[in-house]
Short mmCIF file of C-alpha atoms in Angstrom, two decimals:
data_model
loop_
_atom_site.label_atom_id
_atom_site.label_comp_id
_atom_site.label_asym_id
_atom_site.label_seq_id
_atom_site.Cartn_x
_atom_site.Cartn_y
_atom_site.Cartn_z
CA UNK A 1 14.55 -41.67 27.07
CA UNK A 2 11.40 -42.11 24.88
CA UNK A 3 9.88 -39.22 26.79
CA UNK A 4 12.93 -37.08 26.08
CA UNK A 5 12.61 -37.66 22.35
CA UNK A 6 8.90 -36.88 22.46
CA UNK A 7 9.74 -33.46 23.88
CA UNK A 8 11.14 -32.21 20.56
CA UNK A 9 9.03 -31.06 17.62
CA UNK A 10 11.81 -31.15 15.00
CA UNK A 11 14.11 -33.85 13.64
CA UNK A 12 16.22 -35.59 16.29
CA UNK A 13 19.56 -37.29 16.25
CA UNK A 14 20.47 -39.53 19.18
CA UNK A 15 24.04 -39.37 20.53
CA UNK A 16 25.44 -41.61 23.25
CA UNK A 17 28.65 -43.25 24.27
CA UNK A 18 26.98 -46.70 24.41
CA UNK A 19 27.82 -49.34 21.85
CA UNK A 20 26.35 -52.64 20.60
CA UNK A 21 28.21 -55.92 20.33
CA UNK A 22 28.09 -57.99 17.14
CA UNK A 23 25.58 -60.38 18.75
CA UNK A 24 23.19 -57.54 19.56
CA UNK A 25 24.04 -57.09 23.26
CA UNK A 26 24.04 -53.43 24.23
CA UNK A 27 25.62 -51.57 27.05
CA UNK A 28 22.74 -49.10 26.73
CA UNK A 29 19.64 -50.53 25.06
CA UNK A 30 18.39 -47.08 23.95
CA UNK A 31 20.99 -46.81 21.22
CA UNK A 32 20.53 -50.24 19.70
CA UNK A 33 18.52 -50.91 16.51
CA UNK A 34 15.50 -53.14 16.65
CA UNK A 35 15.99 -56.82 15.96
CA UNK A 36 14.70 -58.33 12.79
CA UNK A 37 11.59 -59.70 14.44
CA UNK A 38 10.84 -56.45 16.22
CA UNK A 39 11.60 -57.81 19.68
CA UNK A 40 13.43 -55.10 21.62
CA UNK A 41 13.86 -53.94 25.14
CA UNK A 42 11.80 -51.34 27.02
CA UNK A 43 12.94 -48.51 24.74
CA UNK A 44 11.56 -49.97 21.50
CA UNK A 45 11.32 -47.35 18.75
CA UNK A 46 13.93 -44.88 20.03
CA UNK A 47 16.07 -45.18 16.92
CA UNK A 48 15.41 -42.20 14.56
CA UNK A 49 14.77 -42.86 10.88
CA UNK A 50 17.95 -42.14 8.93
CA UNK A 51 16.13 -40.06 6.37
CA UNK A 52 14.93 -37.82 9.15
CA UNK A 53 18.42 -37.46 10.56
CA UNK A 54 19.66 -36.43 7.15
CA UNK A 55 16.89 -33.90 6.56
CA UNK A 56 14.84 -36.26 4.35
CA UNK A 57 11.28 -35.68 3.16
CA UNK A 58 9.73 -37.08 6.34
CA UNK A 59 11.02 -35.88 9.70
CA UNK A 60 9.75 -37.88 12.69
CA UNK A 61 8.29 -35.63 15.39
CA UNK A 62 8.04 -36.60 19.03
CA UNK A 63 4.28 -37.16 18.58
CA UNK A 64 4.99 -39.81 15.90
CA UNK A 65 3.40 -37.57 13.25
CA UNK A 66 5.17 -37.02 9.94
CA UNK A 67 6.01 -33.46 8.82
CA UNK A 68 6.88 -32.63 5.25
CA UNK A 69 10.36 -31.15 4.96
CA UNK A 70 8.96 -28.18 3.07
CA UNK A 71 7.59 -26.97 6.42
CA UNK A 72 11.14 -26.46 7.62
CA UNK A 73 12.18 -24.05 4.90
CA UNK A 74 9.03 -22.41 3.61
CA UNK A 75 10.08 -18.95 2.39
CA UNK A 76 6.56 -17.65 2.91
CA UNK A 77 6.81 -17.91 6.70
CA UNK A 78 10.60 -17.58 7.03
CA UNK A 79 10.89 -20.80 9.03
CA UNK A 80 14.23 -22.59 8.77
CA UNK A 81 14.29 -25.65 11.01
CA UNK A 82 17.30 -27.93 11.20
CA UNK A 83 18.03 -31.20 12.95
CA UNK A 84 18.19 -31.14 16.75
CA UNK A 85 20.59 -33.56 18.40
CA UNK A 86 19.55 -35.29 21.65
CA UNK A 87 22.53 -35.79 23.94
CA UNK A 88 21.87 -38.32 26.67
CA UNK A 89 23.03 -37.17 30.09
CA UNK A 90 22.47 -38.08 33.69
CA UNK A 91 22.04 -34.49 34.83
CA UNK A 92 20.90 -31.16 33.44
CA UNK A 93 23.91 -28.86 33.97
CA UNK A 94 24.02 -25.38 35.48
CA UNK A 95 23.01 -22.77 32.90
CA UNK A 96 20.36 -25.05 31.45
CA UNK A 97 16.76 -25.72 32.35
CA UNK A 98 14.31 -28.60 32.06
CA UNK A 99 11.34 -27.82 29.81
CA UNK A 100 8.09 -29.55 28.98
CA UNK A 101 7.63 -31.42 25.68
CA UNK A 102 7.03 -29.45 22.51
CA UNK A 103 3.32 -29.88 21.68
CA UNK A 104 2.39 -31.87 18.59
CA UNK A 105 2.50 -29.77 15.42
CA UNK A 106 4.67 -27.04 16.95
CA UNK A 107 8.35 -26.26 16.31
CA UNK A 108 10.73 -25.86 19.22
CA UNK A 109 12.26 -25.33 21.62
CA UNK A 110 13.26 -21.81 20.58
CA UNK A 111 15.00 -18.77 22.05
CA UNK A 112 13.08 -15.60 21.19
CA UNK A 113 14.31 -12.04 20.64
CA UNK A 114 11.42 -9.54 20.64
CA UNK A 115 12.06 -5.80 20.69
CA UNK A 116 10.12 -2.67 19.79
CA UNK A 117 11.45 0.77 18.88
CA UNK A 118 10.97 1.27 15.15
CA UNK A 119 10.61 2.29 12.54
CA UNK A 120 13.10 1.34 11.35
CA UNK A 121 12.72 -1.91 13.25
CA UNK A 122 15.53 -2.80 15.68
CA UNK A 123 18.23 -5.03 14.21
CA UNK A 124 18.06 -8.44 15.89
CA UNK A 125 21.25 -9.89 17.37
CA UNK A 126 22.86 -13.00 15.92
CA UNK A 127 21.62 -16.27 17.31
CA UNK A 128 23.65 -17.30 20.40
CA UNK A 129 26.04 -20.22 20.10
CA UNK A 130 23.79 -22.60 22.03
CA UNK A 131 20.90 -21.72 19.65
CA UNK A 132 22.86 -21.57 16.42
CA UNK A 133 20.00 -21.94 13.89
CA UNK A 134 18.03 -18.84 12.90
CA UNK A 135 14.65 -20.58 12.63
CA UNK A 136 12.44 -17.54 12.07
CA UNK A 137 12.69 -13.80 11.43
CA UNK A 138 9.57 -11.67 11.57
CA UNK A 139 8.14 -8.33 12.56
CA UNK A 140 5.06 -6.86 14.20
CA UNK A 141 3.10 -3.65 14.67
CA UNK A 142 3.46 -1.92 11.29
CA UNK A 143 2.98 1.83 11.26
CA UNK A 144 2.52 4.23 8.41
CA UNK A 145 1.47 7.79 7.59
CA UNK A 146 -1.93 8.24 6.00
CA UNK A 147 -2.22 8.31 2.24
CA UNK A 148 -1.63 11.75 0.71
CA UNK A 149 -4.64 12.73 -1.38
CA UNK A 150 -4.31 15.18 -4.26
CA UNK A 151 -6.51 16.74 -6.90
CA UNK A 152 -5.45 18.73 -9.94
CA UNK A 153 -7.63 20.65 -12.37
CA UNK A 154 -6.71 21.27 -16.00
CA UNK A 155 -8.47 23.36 -18.65
CA UNK A 156 -9.46 21.02 -21.45
CA UNK A 157 -11.24 23.42 -23.86
CA UNK A 158 -12.05 27.13 -24.22
CA UNK A 159 -14.40 29.13 -26.41
CA UNK A 160 -15.20 32.76 -27.30
CA UNK A 161 -18.59 32.06 -28.84
CA UNK A 162 -22.05 31.29 -27.54
CA UNK A 163 -22.70 33.01 -24.22
CA UNK A 164 -19.33 34.72 -24.50
CA UNK A 165 -20.18 36.43 -27.81
CA UNK A 166 -18.82 39.95 -28.33
CA UNK A 167 -21.06 42.98 -28.13
CA UNK A 168 -21.18 46.19 -30.18
CA UNK A 169 -22.24 49.63 -29.03
CA UNK A 170 -23.29 52.28 -31.57
CA UNK A 171 -22.83 55.97 -30.74
CA UNK A 172 -24.36 59.06 -32.29
CA UNK A 173 -20.96 60.76 -32.36
CA UNK A 174 -17.76 59.60 -34.04
CA UNK A 175 -15.70 59.79 -30.83
CA UNK A 176 -18.05 57.50 -28.87
CA UNK A 177 -18.34 60.13 -26.13
CA UNK A 178 -22.10 60.70 -25.95
CA UNK A 179 -23.81 58.55 -23.40
CA UNK A 180 -26.02 56.70 -23.21
CA UNK A 181 -25.19 54.80 -26.32
CA UNK A 182 -27.44 54.97 -29.31
CA UNK A 183 -27.88 51.19 -29.25
CA UNK A 184 -26.15 47.91 -28.34
CA UNK A 185 -26.31 44.31 -29.47
CA UNK A 186 -24.73 40.96 -28.67
CA UNK A 187 -23.30 39.24 -31.73
CA UNK A 188 -23.09 35.47 -31.44
CA UNK A 189 -20.91 33.91 -34.08
CA UNK A 190 -22.40 31.01 -35.99
CA UNK A 191 -20.87 29.33 -38.99
CA UNK A 192 -21.32 29.60 -41.90
CA UNK A 193 -24.06 32.25 -41.57
CA UNK A 194 -23.57 34.61 -38.62
CA UNK A 195 -26.69 36.25 -37.25
CA UNK A 196 -27.55 39.76 -38.44
CA UNK A 197 -28.63 41.75 -35.38
CA UNK A 198 -30.32 45.13 -35.22
CA UNK A 199 -28.73 47.58 -32.82
CA UNK A 200 -31.81 49.77 -32.35
CA UNK A 201 -29.80 52.83 -33.35
CA UNK A 202 -30.58 55.28 -36.15
CA UNK A 203 -27.89 57.51 -37.51
CA UNK A 204 -24.83 56.01 -35.89
CA UNK A 205 -21.49 57.74 -36.25
CA UNK A 206 -19.20 55.67 -34.03
CA UNK A 207 -18.91 52.02 -32.88
CA UNK A 208 -17.08 50.14 -30.14
CA UNK A 209 -16.86 46.29 -30.23
CA UNK A 210 -15.98 44.56 -26.98
CA UNK A 211 -15.00 41.00 -26.20
CA UNK A 212 -16.67 39.07 -23.37
CA UNK A 213 -14.66 36.66 -21.22
CA UNK A 214 -14.45 33.24 -22.81
CA UNK A 215 -15.78 30.03 -21.35
CA UNK A 216 -14.30 26.54 -21.09
CA UNK A 217 -14.37 23.17 -19.46
CA UNK A 218 -12.11 21.62 -16.89
CA UNK A 219 -11.08 18.05 -15.99
CA UNK A 220 -10.36 16.84 -12.47
CA UNK A 221 -7.57 14.33 -11.89
CA UNK A 222 -7.31 12.67 -8.44
CA UNK A 223 -4.03 11.30 -7.11
CA UNK A 224 -3.01 9.09 -4.22
CA UNK A 225 0.49 8.64 -2.84
CA UNK A 226 1.48 6.31 -0.03
CA UNK A 227 4.42 7.36 2.13
CA UNK A 228 6.73 4.54 3.20
CA UNK A 229 5.48 2.36 6.02
CA UNK A 230 7.65 0.55 8.56
CA UNK A 231 7.69 -2.10 11.27
CA UNK A 232 8.02 -1.07 14.89
CA UNK A 233 8.83 -4.50 16.32
CA UNK A 234 11.43 -7.14 15.41
CA UNK A 235 11.50 -10.84 16.25
CA UNK A 236 14.05 -13.60 15.82
CA UNK A 237 13.59 -17.21 16.95
CA UNK A 238 16.69 -19.38 17.29
CA UNK A 239 16.80 -23.16 17.55
CA UNK A 240 19.33 -25.10 19.64
CA UNK A 241 21.62 -27.53 17.89
CA UNK A 242 21.14 -30.02 20.72
CA UNK A 243 19.12 -30.77 23.84
CA UNK A 244 19.93 -33.20 26.58
CA UNK A 245 18.75 -35.61 29.18
CA UNK A 246 19.01 -35.32 32.92
CA UNK A 247 15.42 -34.19 33.47
CA UNK A 248 12.51 -36.02 35.00
CA UNK A 249 9.58 -37.46 33.07
CA UNK A 250 9.19 -36.22 29.52
CA UNK A 251 11.18 -33.03 30.01
CA UNK A 252 14.44 -32.27 28.21
CA UNK A 253 17.40 -30.11 29.21
CA UNK A 254 17.89 -26.94 27.16
CA UNK A 255 20.36 -24.08 27.69
CA UNK A 256 18.88 -20.89 29.15
CA UNK A 257 18.95 -18.26 26.37
CA UNK A 258 21.29 -15.34 27.07
CA UNK A 259 20.18 -11.69 27.03
CA UNK A 260 18.86 -9.94 24.98
CA UNK A 261 16.87 -13.07 24.16
CA UNK A 262 13.99 -13.92 26.48
CA UNK A 263 15.01 -16.25 29.29
CA UNK A 264 11.92 -18.45 28.71
CA UNK A 265 11.74 -21.00 25.91
CA UNK A 266 9.16 -20.92 23.14
CA UNK A 267 7.50 -22.92 20.37
CA UNK A 268 6.06 -21.67 17.07
CA UNK A 269 3.68 -22.52 14.25
CA UNK A 270 2.63 -20.80 11.04
CA UNK A 271 -0.69 -18.93 11.21
CA UNK A 272 -2.64 -16.97 13.79
CA UNK A 273 -3.36 -19.68 16.36
CA UNK A 274 -4.15 -19.99 20.05
CA UNK A 275 -1.33 -21.30 22.17
CA UNK A 276 -1.41 -25.09 22.59
CA UNK A 277 -3.98 -26.07 25.20
CA UNK A 278 -2.73 -27.73 28.34
CA UNK A 279 0.93 -26.91 27.73
CA UNK A 280 3.31 -24.63 29.60
CA UNK A 281 3.77 -22.55 26.39
CA UNK A 282 0.90 -20.18 27.06
CA UNK A 283 2.25 -16.66 26.45
CA UNK A 284 1.33 -15.73 22.88
CA UNK A 285 3.37 -13.52 20.55
CA UNK A 286 2.23 -12.76 17.00
CA UNK A 287 4.71 -11.89 14.27
CA UNK A 288 4.27 -11.30 10.56
CA UNK A 289 6.08 -11.63 7.28
CA UNK A 290 4.28 -9.07 5.12
CA UNK A 291 1.55 -6.41 5.11
CA UNK A 292 -1.62 -5.54 3.21
CA UNK A 293 -1.49 -1.86 2.35
CA UNK A 294 -5.12 -0.70 2.36
CA UNK A 295 -4.45 3.04 2.30
CA UNK A 296 -6.46 5.04 -0.26
CA UNK A 297 -8.38 8.28 -0.79
CA UNK A 298 -12.09 8.95 -1.06
CA UNK A 299 -13.16 9.90 -4.62
CA UNK A 300 -13.97 13.56 -3.96
CA UNK A 301 -11.80 15.39 -6.51
CA UNK A 302 -13.74 18.20 -8.25
CA UNK A 303 -13.07 21.50 -10.03
CA UNK A 304 -14.77 24.88 -10.33
CA UNK A 305 -15.65 26.80 -13.49
CA UNK A 306 -12.99 28.00 -15.91
CA UNK A 307 -12.05 31.66 -15.43
CA UNK A 308 -9.63 34.02 -17.10
CA UNK A 309 -10.18 32.96 -20.70
CA UNK A 310 -9.12 35.83 -22.98
CA UNK A 311 -10.70 36.34 -26.41
CA UNK A 312 -8.96 38.30 -29.15
CA UNK A 313 -8.63 38.67 -32.90
CA UNK A 314 -12.26 38.73 -34.00
CA UNK A 315 -14.11 41.39 -36.03
CA UNK A 316 -17.71 42.54 -36.47
CA UNK A 317 -19.27 44.17 -39.50
CA UNK A 318 -21.62 47.15 -39.38
CA UNK A 319 -24.37 47.36 -41.99
CA UNK A 320 -27.00 49.89 -43.01
CA UNK A 321 -29.66 47.43 -44.13
CA UNK A 322 -31.29 44.18 -43.24
CA UNK A 323 -32.51 41.99 -46.08
CA UNK A 324 -34.27 38.73 -45.35
CA UNK A 325 -32.03 36.92 -42.86
CA UNK A 326 -28.80 38.69 -43.70
CA UNK A 327 -27.30 42.13 -43.34
CA UNK A 328 -26.84 44.31 -46.39
CA UNK A 329 -26.03 47.77 -47.63
CA UNK A 330 -22.87 49.58 -46.80
CA UNK A 331 -20.49 47.63 -44.58
CA UNK A 332 -17.51 48.42 -42.38
CA UNK A 333 -15.36 45.95 -40.37
CA UNK A 334 -14.76 46.89 -36.75
CA UNK A 335 -12.03 45.03 -34.76
CA UNK A 336 -13.21 43.64 -31.45
CA UNK A 337 -10.69 45.59 -29.40
CA UNK A 338 -12.81 47.84 -27.17
CA UNK A 339 -11.63 51.00 -28.99
CA UNK A 340 -13.87 53.61 -30.62
CA UNK A 341 -14.04 53.47 -34.40
CA UNK A 342 -15.73 56.15 -36.53
CA UNK A 343 -18.28 54.90 -39.01
CA UNK A 344 -17.45 56.20 -42.46
CA UNK A 345 -19.52 56.96 -44.29
CA UNK A 346 -22.12 57.86 -41.71
CA UNK A 347 -24.85 55.24 -41.37
CA UNK A 348 -27.92 57.40 -41.76
CA UNK A 349 -30.61 54.82 -41.05
CA UNK A 350 -30.92 51.81 -38.80
CA UNK A 351 -27.65 50.16 -37.87
CA UNK A 352 -27.23 46.38 -38.12
CA UNK A 353 -24.21 44.26 -37.22
CA UNK A 354 -23.00 40.70 -37.23
CA UNK A 355 -19.93 38.82 -36.05
CA UNK A 356 -17.64 38.70 -39.04
CA UNK A 357 -14.87 36.33 -37.82
CA UNK A 358 -14.54 34.36 -34.60
CA UNK A 359 -12.21 35.38 -31.80
CA UNK A 360 -9.46 33.14 -30.54
CA UNK A 361 -9.53 31.96 -26.91
CA UNK A 362 -6.39 31.78 -24.80
CA UNK A 363 -5.47 31.29 -21.15
CA UNK A 364 -7.90 30.21 -18.50
CA UNK A 365 -7.63 28.45 -15.18
CA UNK A 366 -9.81 26.36 -12.93
CA UNK A 367 -9.41 25.62 -9.25
CA UNK A 368 -9.94 22.61 -7.00
CA UNK A 369 -13.24 22.75 -5.15
CA UNK A 370 -13.10 19.32 -3.46
CA UNK A 371 -10.29 16.95 -2.52
CA UNK A 372 -10.24 13.29 -1.48
CA UNK A 373 -9.69 12.33 2.14
CA UNK A 374 -7.33 9.57 3.32
CA UNK A 375 -8.75 6.29 4.48
CA UNK A 376 -7.51 2.78 5.29
CA UNK A 377 -4.31 1.60 6.88
CA UNK A 378 -1.43 -0.86 6.67
CA UNK A 379 -2.36 -4.24 8.20
CA UNK A 380 0.09 -7.00 9.08
CA UNK A 381 -0.21 -10.28 7.12
CA UNK A 382 1.41 -13.74 6.86
CA UNK A 383 1.26 -14.41 10.62
CA UNK A 384 3.35 -16.77 12.71
CA UNK A 385 2.38 -17.60 16.28
CA UNK A 386 5.12 -17.95 18.90
CA UNK A 387 4.07 -19.26 22.33
CA UNK A 388 6.47 -18.98 25.25
CA UNK A 389 6.71 -20.09 28.82
CA UNK A 390 5.21 -17.39 31.08
#
């Protein structure tokens, strides 16, 4: 019977029909407590500590090692291990099987459900009546779409000055029909003293001021979205409420799990571990309680130049003289609208001009020239190892 108890990795309760007389005589020595001086029969030490039977802090394993009760209900690995009752019997009945001892440090015996087909992961069946405790629920083989990488470009500033300064063309006729023009000049606007620019024209009669496209700057904003991931495999490990005698050596009698559970019995332990050496539990299954989502995008978001900036509302002034660093003489404001405007009175000599008021910029767009690429994946984490009979 000592060997039978050693076969179980969880807390054991011993049931038997044997009884002890008041003077200590037993009909079956295995169920009797030790005497005060420690002198017992051949089955010394079979009695299970009461605190273990009641789910106390220390649960005696078959290998005589002590396991903290927190191992049985650690939410991080989803283990929920209850007491297992040992029922002494002369035979292992039909529908049950004799199994080897549960190796030291492992939890068992367990019936395992393991099915693929997700996502979403298959729903595991309820634990069968002979394995009434749901000891572990986990999953395996996560799958996920790649990260979706985006890049947006937004105009942050626009300008109608500098390289986008307006230009003025002076004509020798008031209708601006004679070509080529008498003279042209670009009129950059500077504050507070706009440049006075000579047009190279003498005797101008008409003028046409034209806006140039504005300029601007653009900001790139990358984005990363992660579509939902899912498990493709589901596991459930169920623990029997009792095991029995009737087997040879150290083996114990356990019901054969019904379908859809695997017919072979298993043991488990938290972590990614090799199956216990030298045991019959050699077929490894790995299940997990969480994932590390490592999906991301490469930092390649970039934008092109701003286009489509419209400038409007500015004016230029036409002068007949240049004095020092400023224009002088007769003056006439010309709107920067691309239309022909007669100069009145006629500018008989050299024609000078300067930007009189700045134009206002509006509109503008910029386009994405580079986008990030998806990288990384979803990786399973918080492993539990389940080892089964082959």
